[in-house]
Amino acid sequence: MEQLIDNIDILSFILTIALILATIGVYQFFAYLQSKTQLIWLNPMLLSIAAIIPLLLHFKLPFDQYFHSTQMLNNLLEPAVVALGFPLYQHLNSIKHQWKALGLLLVLAVILVIVISFTLTIVFIAIPEIAVSLSLKSITTPIGIALTQQLNGDTSITAFAIILAGLFGALLGPTWLNFVNVKSAKAQGLAIGAASHALGTATISKISYEHGAYGSLSLIVCAVITALVSPFLINNLTMLLIPF
Amino acid sequence: MVKNVFYSTSIIAICLALGKVIAAYLGGLPASLYGMLIFTSALHFQLVNPKKIASTISWIIQHMGVCFVPAGVGIINHYQLIKDHGFALVTIIFISTFILLSFVGLTYQHLVLNKKSCTH
């Protein structure tokens, strides 16, 4: 009996190591592929998810087992959020002279997108957890996922929605903004940072330095504003839109 | 180099630990976000040397994507949801993203930049 338990422990340990290494390996492969091809839509996160799902199905490995084994990677989300304090520090210095106008604009933008996303989801899909997830989709992934857990959303839907919002802004953002006659680099950077976080910002950084600087400023400030207003806003929207 | 990595990870660990204490007492934000704000304040008040942490932090930010993969794979449990509401889901994300892009872009360009050029 004891022997059996030992064997199970060793097996689950090997499985844990194998799944973590496989996840990192798959991700690194797609990250390498993207850096070689420079194609925006070859997003390593999206492709890793798309590659791992068929593998789990093929080996009949339940998601709970996979998630349990890769818990270590998921736990690194917390220190990753803390690390974002560094770009926040860098950008707070650069907006000292116009923080009132910028802050107000981004607060309004964050409120607008949360209200629109939450309301549309309640009306058309009518699942509160999904509404929470879609409300938090415009911000950078670690903070979006941390807030989703806090507000009882669904983290996998949030992760998926965040990637899509990023891809839309990265692929079509600059064209759309030129079309509606928003041509200044600062305005484009702010808009894409607010709507499409790091994914959009990484893409537009190639257009000009100013695009990248305003994009990363906007994405980090929007994430902080979202963290501050979303608990209050989403609680009130829930009470208003979901009568029991 | 090794010293800087150790320095950076220790600072992050301390900020996160303080964040957990604050979150336990105050609630409101997730612990990691309190940790982030503490980290920013520590840099602002020069308790932490930004030069020593810059390279480790940019390495972390560059590679953190892999940490979100397990959470994203959870979509596997939502086959029925995607089947029933996939189109609505993608459409809502699309529409709200473009409303946000337009709002921020147009407001900044027309109110902030134009106002500034008038006063100059």
Short mmCIF file of C-alpha atoms in Angstrom, two decimals:
data_model
loop_
_atom_site.label_atom_id
_atom_site.label_comp_id
_atom_site.label_asym_id
_atom_site.label_seq_id
_atom_site.Cartn_x
_atom_site.Cartn_y
_atom_site.Cartn_z
CA MET A 1 0.00 0.00 0.00
CA GLU A 2 2.70 2.46 1.01
CA GLN A 3 4.62 1.54 -2.08
CA LEU A 4 1.56 2.39 -4.18
CA ILE A 5 1.15 5.81 -2.59
CA ASP A 6 4.83 6.56 -3.19
CA ASN A 7 4.44 5.62 -6.82
CA ILE A 8 1.43 7.90 -7.22
CA ASP A 9 3.35 10.79 -5.67
CA ILE A 10 6.28 10.27 -7.99
CA LEU A 11 3.97 10.01 -10.98
CA SER A 12 2.14 13.24 -10.17
CA PHE A 13 5.49 14.96 -9.61
CA ILE A 14 6.72 13.82 -13.02
CA LEU A 15 3.42 14.92 -14.58
CA THR A 16 3.74 18.35 -12.98
CA ILE A 17 7.28 18.85 -14.28
CA ALA A 18 6.34 17.53 -17.73
CA LEU A 19 3.27 19.77 -18.05
CA ILE A 20 5.11 22.90 -16.91
CA LEU A 21 8.02 22.22 -19.28
CA ALA A 22 5.62 21.43 -22.13
CA THR A 23 3.69 24.67 -21.54
CA ILE A 24 6.90 26.73 -21.47
CA GLY A 25 8.25 24.87 -24.51
CA VAL A 26 5.10 25.41 -26.57
CA TYR A 27 5.01 29.09 -25.59
CA GLN A 28 8.70 29.64 -26.37
CA PHE A 29 8.28 27.97 -29.74
CA PHE A 30 5.44 30.31 -30.74
CA ALA A 31 7.25 33.34 -29.27
CA TYR A 32 10.26 32.43 -31.43
CA LEU A 33 8.02 31.95 -34.46
CA GLN A 34 6.48 35.38 -33.95
CA SER A 35 9.81 37.12 -33.48
CA LYS A 36 11.05 35.50 -36.70
CA THR A 37 7.97 36.27 -38.81
CA GLN A 38 6.91 39.56 -37.12
CA LEU A 39 3.26 38.65 -37.74
CA ILE A 40 0.93 40.21 -35.17
CA TRP A 41 -1.74 37.53 -35.34
CA LEU A 42 0.79 34.78 -34.53
CA ASN A 43 0.21 35.67 -30.89
CA PRO A 44 2.17 33.21 -28.71
CA MET A 45 -0.45 33.14 -25.94
CA LEU A 46 -3.35 32.49 -28.29
CA LEU A 47 -1.43 29.85 -30.27
CA SER A 48 -0.19 28.11 -27.11
CA ILE A 49 -3.77 27.84 -25.85
CA ALA A 50 -4.88 26.58 -29.26
CA ALA A 51 -2.09 23.97 -29.28
CA ILE A 52 -2.48 22.75 -25.69
CA ILE A 53 -6.26 22.18 -25.82
CA PRO A 54 -6.09 19.44 -28.52
CA LEU A 55 -3.17 17.86 -26.64
CA LEU A 56 -5.23 17.64 -23.43
CA LEU A 57 -8.17 16.20 -25.35
CA HIS A 58 -5.92 13.70 -27.11
CA PHE A 59 -4.32 12.44 -23.89
CA LYS A 60 -7.70 12.58 -22.09
CA LEU A 61 -6.18 14.80 -19.41
CA PRO A 62 -8.89 16.77 -17.56
CA PHE A 63 -8.38 20.53 -17.38
CA ASP A 64 -8.48 20.49 -13.57
CA GLN A 65 -5.51 18.13 -13.55
CA TYR A 66 -3.62 20.34 -16.02
CA PHE A 67 -4.40 23.50 -14.07
CA HIS A 68 -3.43 21.87 -10.78
CA SER A 69 -0.10 20.71 -12.24
CA THR A 70 0.73 24.10 -13.75
CA GLN A 71 -0.34 25.99 -10.61
CA MET A 72 3.22 27.24 -10.28
CA LEU A 73 2.97 29.24 -13.52
CA ASN A 74 -0.36 30.68 -12.47
CA ASN A 75 1.12 31.70 -9.11
CA LEU A 76 3.73 33.79 -10.92
CA LEU A 77 0.90 36.13 -11.98
CA GLU A 78 1.11 37.93 -8.64
CA PRO A 79 4.81 38.91 -8.81
CA ALA A 80 4.25 39.79 -12.48
CA VAL A 81 1.62 42.37 -11.48
CA VAL A 82 4.01 43.83 -8.89
CA ALA A 83 6.71 44.14 -11.57
CA LEU A 84 4.37 46.42 -13.56
CA GLY A 85 4.96 49.02 -10.85
CA PHE A 86 8.21 49.89 -12.63
CA PRO A 87 6.67 51.10 -15.93
CA LEU A 88 4.01 52.88 -13.86
CA TYR A 89 6.76 54.74 -11.98
CA GLN A 90 8.50 55.67 -15.24
CA HIS A 91 5.31 57.02 -16.80
CA LEU A 92 4.03 58.92 -13.79
CA ASN A 93 7.13 61.09 -14.13
CA SER A 94 6.48 61.81 -17.78
CA ILE A 95 2.86 62.97 -17.35
CA LYS A 96 3.44 65.27 -14.38
CA HIS A 97 2.58 68.38 -16.39
CA GLN A 98 -0.68 67.12 -17.90
CA TRP A 99 -1.93 64.54 -15.45
CA LYS A 100 -5.26 66.29 -14.80
CA ALA A 101 -6.46 66.26 -18.41
CA LEU A 102 -5.04 62.82 -19.12
CA GLY A 103 -6.30 61.31 -15.87
CA LEU A 104 -9.81 62.66 -16.39
CA LEU A 105 -9.93 61.45 -19.99
CA LEU A 106 -8.79 57.94 -19.07
CA VAL A 107 -11.14 57.71 -16.07
CA LEU A 108 -14.07 58.56 -18.36
CA ALA A 109 -12.82 56.10 -20.97
CA VAL A 110 -12.54 53.27 -18.44
CA ILE A 111 -16.03 53.94 -17.04
CA LEU A 112 -17.45 54.11 -20.58
CA VAL A 113 -15.97 50.79 -21.69
CA ILE A 114 -16.98 48.95 -18.50
CA VAL A 115 -20.58 50.21 -18.70
CA ILE A 116 -20.88 49.37 -22.42
CA SER A 117 -19.28 45.92 -22.18
CA PHE A 118 -21.16 44.90 -19.05
CA THR A 119 -24.54 46.11 -20.32
CA LEU A 120 -24.18 44.54 -23.78
CA THR A 121 -23.15 41.21 -22.25
CA ILE A 122 -26.05 41.17 -19.80
CA VAL A 123 -28.50 42.03 -22.61
CA PHE A 124 -27.21 39.57 -25.21
CA ILE A 125 -25.60 36.75 -23.23
CA ALA A 126 -27.16 37.20 -19.78
CA ILE A 127 -24.42 35.50 -17.75
CA PRO A 128 -23.04 37.77 -14.97
CA GLU A 129 -19.60 36.05 -14.78
CA ILE A 130 -19.08 36.59 -18.50
CA ALA A 131 -20.18 40.22 -18.17
CA VAL A 132 -17.49 40.74 -15.50
CA SER A 133 -14.88 39.12 -17.75
CA LEU A 134 -15.74 41.24 -20.79
CA SER A 135 -15.76 44.43 -18.69
CA LEU A 136 -12.12 43.81 -17.79
CA LYS A 137 -10.87 42.92 -21.25
CA SER A 138 -9.22 46.20 -22.26
CA ILE A 139 -6.45 46.08 -19.67
CA THR A 140 -3.18 44.24 -19.43
CA THR A 141 -3.58 40.48 -18.79
CA PRO A 142 -2.10 40.03 -15.27
CA ILE A 143 -4.21 42.84 -13.81
CA GLY A 144 -7.28 41.77 -15.78
CA ILE A 145 -7.02 38.24 -14.41
CA ALA A 146 -6.34 39.39 -10.84
CA LEU A 147 -9.44 41.63 -10.95
CA THR A 148 -11.54 38.89 -12.54
CA GLN A 149 -10.73 36.58 -9.61
CA GLN A 150 -11.57 39.36 -7.17
CA LEU A 151 -14.94 40.12 -8.83
CA ASN A 152 -15.96 36.49 -9.46
CA GLY A 153 -15.66 36.57 -13.21
CA ASP A 154 -14.33 33.75 -15.36
CA THR A 155 -10.56 33.97 -15.83
CA SER A 156 -10.38 31.91 -19.02
CA ILE A 157 -12.99 34.10 -20.74
CA THR A 158 -11.11 37.21 -19.54
CA ALA A 159 -7.81 35.87 -20.92
CA PHE A 160 -9.45 35.06 -24.24
CA ALA A 161 -11.26 38.44 -24.45
CA ILE A 162 -8.07 40.34 -23.57
CA ILE A 163 -6.18 38.67 -26.42
CA LEU A 164 -8.97 39.46 -28.87
CA ALA A 165 -9.21 43.11 -27.78
CA GLY A 166 -5.44 43.31 -28.18
CA LEU A 167 -5.46 41.77 -31.64
CA PHE A 168 -8.32 43.99 -32.90
CA GLY A 169 -6.50 47.15 -31.82
CA ALA A 170 -3.11 45.95 -33.02
CA LEU A 171 -4.32 44.88 -36.45
CA LEU A 172 -6.96 47.53 -37.19
CA GLY A 173 -6.38 50.33 -34.65
CA PRO A 174 -4.02 52.60 -36.60
CA THR A 175 -6.08 52.26 -39.82
CA TRP A 176 -9.32 53.00 -37.97
CA LEU A 177 -7.87 56.02 -36.15
CA ASN A 178 -6.51 57.46 -39.41
CA PHE A 179 -9.95 56.89 -40.92
CA VAL A 180 -11.73 58.90 -38.19
CA ASN A 181 -9.05 61.56 -38.62
CA VAL A 182 -7.14 60.98 -35.40
CA LYS A 183 -3.65 61.39 -36.79
CA SER A 184 -1.45 62.69 -33.98
CA ALA A 185 0.98 60.10 -32.62
CA LYS A 186 0.08 60.97 -29.02
CA ALA A 187 -3.66 60.49 -29.55
CA GLN A 188 -3.15 57.22 -31.44
CA GLY A 189 -0.82 55.90 -28.75
CA LEU A 190 -3.21 56.78 -25.93
CA ALA A 191 -6.20 55.26 -27.72
CA ILE A 192 -4.50 51.98 -28.57
CA GLY A 193 -2.89 51.65 -25.13
CA ALA A 194 -6.31 52.16 -23.51
CA ALA A 195 -8.21 49.74 -25.76
CA SER A 196 -5.59 47.13 -26.68
CA HIS A 197 -3.06 47.19 -23.82
CA ALA A 198 0.41 45.67 -24.34
CA LEU A 199 -0.44 43.81 -27.53
CA GLY A 200 -1.56 46.96 -29.35
CA THR A 201 1.24 49.02 -27.85
CA ALA A 202 3.98 46.60 -28.91
CA THR A 203 2.67 46.80 -32.47
CA ILE A 204 2.39 50.58 -32.74
CA SER A 205 5.78 51.09 -31.08
CA LYS A 206 7.17 50.25 -34.50
CA ILE A 207 5.45 53.31 -36.05
CA SER A 208 7.19 55.88 -33.85
CA TYR A 209 8.77 56.31 -30.44
CA GLU A 210 5.94 58.63 -29.38
CA HIS A 211 3.32 55.99 -30.25
CA GLY A 212 5.06 53.49 -27.98
CA ALA A 213 5.60 55.93 -25.11
CA TYR A 214 1.97 57.15 -25.04
CA GLY A 215 0.70 53.62 -25.58
CA SER A 216 2.52 52.19 -22.57
CA LEU A 217 1.62 55.21 -20.46
CA SER A 218 -2.04 54.74 -21.33
CA LEU A 219 -2.12 50.98 -20.79
CA ILE A 220 -0.60 51.14 -17.33
CA VAL A 221 -2.67 54.13 -16.15
CA CYS A 222 -5.89 52.55 -17.51
CA ALA A 223 -5.12 49.30 -15.69
CA VAL A 224 -4.71 51.14 -12.39
CA ILE A 225 -7.88 53.20 -12.95
CA THR A 226 -9.79 50.02 -13.85
CA ALA A 227 -8.57 48.37 -10.65
CA LEU A 228 -9.79 51.35 -8.64
CA VAL A 229 -13.22 51.88 -10.25
CA SER A 230 -14.28 48.42 -11.44
CA PRO A 231 -15.23 46.87 -8.04
CA PHE A 232 -17.61 49.74 -7.27
CA LEU A 233 -18.89 50.10 -10.83
CA ILE A 234 -19.47 46.39 -11.47
CA ASN A 235 -21.24 45.89 -8.13
CA ASN A 236 -23.63 48.72 -8.96
CA LEU A 237 -24.20 47.58 -12.52
CA THR A 238 -24.95 44.10 -11.22
CA MET A 239 -27.56 45.42 -8.80
CA LEU A 240 -29.06 47.67 -11.47
CA LEU A 241 -29.19 45.18 -14.36
CA ILE A 242 -29.73 41.84 -12.67
CA PRO A 243 -32.95 41.94 -10.64
CA PHE A 244 -33.62 38.96 -8.42
CA MET B 1 24.17 40.79 -12.63
CA VAL B 2 23.27 37.93 -10.27
CA LYS B 3 23.23 40.46 -7.45
CA ASN B 4 20.75 42.65 -9.35
CA VAL B 5 18.47 39.69 -10.05
CA PHE B 6 18.51 38.81 -6.37
CA TYR B 7 17.91 42.45 -5.41
CA SER B 8 14.97 42.78 -7.82
CA THR B 9 13.25 39.55 -6.85
CA SER B 10 13.65 40.36 -3.14
CA ILE B 11 12.09 43.80 -3.66
CA ILE B 12 9.17 42.26 -5.55
CA ALA B 13 8.71 39.62 -2.85
CA ILE B 14 8.72 42.27 -0.10
CA CYS B 15 6.22 44.49 -1.98
CA LEU B 16 3.95 41.51 -2.62
CA ALA B 17 4.12 40.44 1.04
CA LEU B 18 3.20 43.97 2.17
CA GLY B 19 0.42 43.96 -0.44
CA LYS B 20 -0.97 40.75 1.06
CA VAL B 21 -0.99 42.28 4.53
CA ILE B 22 -2.81 45.38 3.29
CA ALA B 23 -5.30 43.32 1.24
CA ALA B 24 -6.02 41.15 4.29
CA TYR B 25 -6.86 44.21 6.40
CA LEU B 26 -8.41 46.57 3.84
CA GLY B 27 -9.74 44.34 1.08
CA GLY B 28 -10.88 46.18 -2.05
CA LEU B 29 -8.02 45.53 -4.47
CA PRO B 30 -6.22 42.24 -5.11
CA ALA B 31 -3.01 41.85 -3.04
CA SER B 32 -0.82 41.99 -6.16
CA LEU B 33 -2.16 45.44 -7.07
CA TYR B 34 -1.42 46.83 -3.62
CA GLY B 35 2.03 45.29 -4.11
CA MET B 36 2.39 47.11 -7.43
CA LEU B 37 1.42 50.46 -5.91
CA ILE B 38 3.87 49.91 -3.03
CA PHE B 39 6.59 49.10 -5.57
CA THR B 40 5.83 52.31 -7.51
CA SER B 41 5.90 54.39 -4.31
CA ALA B 42 9.17 52.79 -3.21
CA LEU B 43 10.70 53.79 -6.56
CA HIS B 44 9.21 57.27 -6.35
CA PHE B 45 10.56 57.90 -2.85
CA GLN B 46 13.95 56.49 -3.91
CA LEU B 47 13.84 53.57 -1.50
CA VAL B 48 14.62 51.33 -4.46
CA ASN B 49 17.32 51.97 -7.03
CA PRO B 50 15.69 51.93 -10.50
CA LYS B 51 19.01 51.30 -12.29
CA LYS B 52 19.56 48.04 -10.42
CA ILE B 53 16.15 46.59 -11.22
CA ALA B 54 15.59 47.78 -14.81
CA SER B 55 16.99 44.78 -16.68
CA THR B 56 15.41 42.09 -14.46
CA ILE B 57 12.01 43.81 -14.58
CA SER B 58 12.03 44.13 -18.35
CA TRP B 59 12.94 40.45 -18.62
CA ILE B 60 9.97 39.57 -16.39
CA ILE B 61 7.57 41.77 -18.36
CA GLN B 62 8.82 40.38 -21.66
CA HIS B 63 8.31 36.77 -20.62
CA MET B 64 5.27 36.93 -18.35
CA GLY B 65 2.93 35.82 -21.15
CA VAL B 66 3.59 32.16 -20.43
CA CYS B 67 2.04 32.54 -16.97
CA PHE B 68 -1.39 33.28 -18.50
CA VAL B 69 -1.48 30.17 -20.68
CA PRO B 70 -2.93 27.81 -18.00
CA ALA B 71 -5.73 30.31 -17.23
CA GLY B 72 -6.45 30.67 -20.95
CA VAL B 73 -6.59 26.92 -21.52
CA GLY B 74 -9.58 26.97 -19.12
CA ILE B 75 -11.66 27.99 -22.13
CA ILE B 76 -11.77 24.22 -22.79
CA ASN B 77 -14.52 24.05 -20.14
CA HIS B 78 -16.65 26.52 -22.08
CA TYR B 79 -17.40 24.57 -25.21
CA GLN B 80 -21.15 25.05 -24.79
CA LEU B 81 -20.83 28.78 -24.08
CA ILE B 82 -18.69 29.34 -27.18
CA LYS B 83 -21.12 27.30 -29.25
CA ASP B 84 -24.15 29.26 -28.00
CA HIS B 85 -22.71 32.75 -27.58
CA GLY B 86 -19.38 32.79 -29.44
CA PHE B 87 -20.57 35.27 -32.05
CA ALA B 88 -22.12 37.64 -29.50
CA LEU B 89 -18.96 37.39 -27.39
CA VAL B 90 -16.62 38.36 -30.23
CA THR B 91 -18.99 41.09 -31.47
CA ILE B 92 -19.21 42.72 -28.03
CA ILE B 93 -15.43 42.68 -27.70
CA PHE B 94 -15.07 44.15 -31.20
CA ILE B 95 -17.64 46.94 -30.73
CA SER B 96 -16.53 48.02 -27.27
CA THR B 97 -12.87 48.04 -28.33
CA PHE B 98 -13.59 50.37 -31.25
CA ILE B 99 -15.82 52.65 -29.18
CA LEU B 100 -12.99 52.97 -26.66
CA LEU B 101 -10.36 53.59 -29.37
CA SER B 102 -12.50 56.30 -30.96
CA PHE B 103 -13.46 57.95 -27.66
CA VAL B 104 -9.89 58.28 -26.39
CA GLY B 105 -8.39 59.16 -29.78
CA LEU B 106 -10.98 61.77 -30.77
CA THR B 107 -11.29 63.38 -27.33
CA TYR B 108 -7.54 63.72 -26.87
CA GLN B 109 -6.93 65.01 -30.38
CA HIS B 110 -9.79 67.53 -30.38
CA LEU B 111 -9.95 68.71 -26.78
CA VAL B 112 -6.44 68.38 -25.37
CA LEU B 113 -4.17 68.89 -28.36
CA ASN B 114 -6.27 71.57 -30.13
CA LYS B 115 -6.86 73.53 -26.93
CA LYS B 116 -3.15 73.54 -26.30
CA SER B 117 -2.36 74.82 -29.79
CA CYS B 118 -4.93 77.65 -29.36
CA THR B 119 -3.39 78.95 -26.16
CA HIS B 120 0.13 78.94 -27.57
#
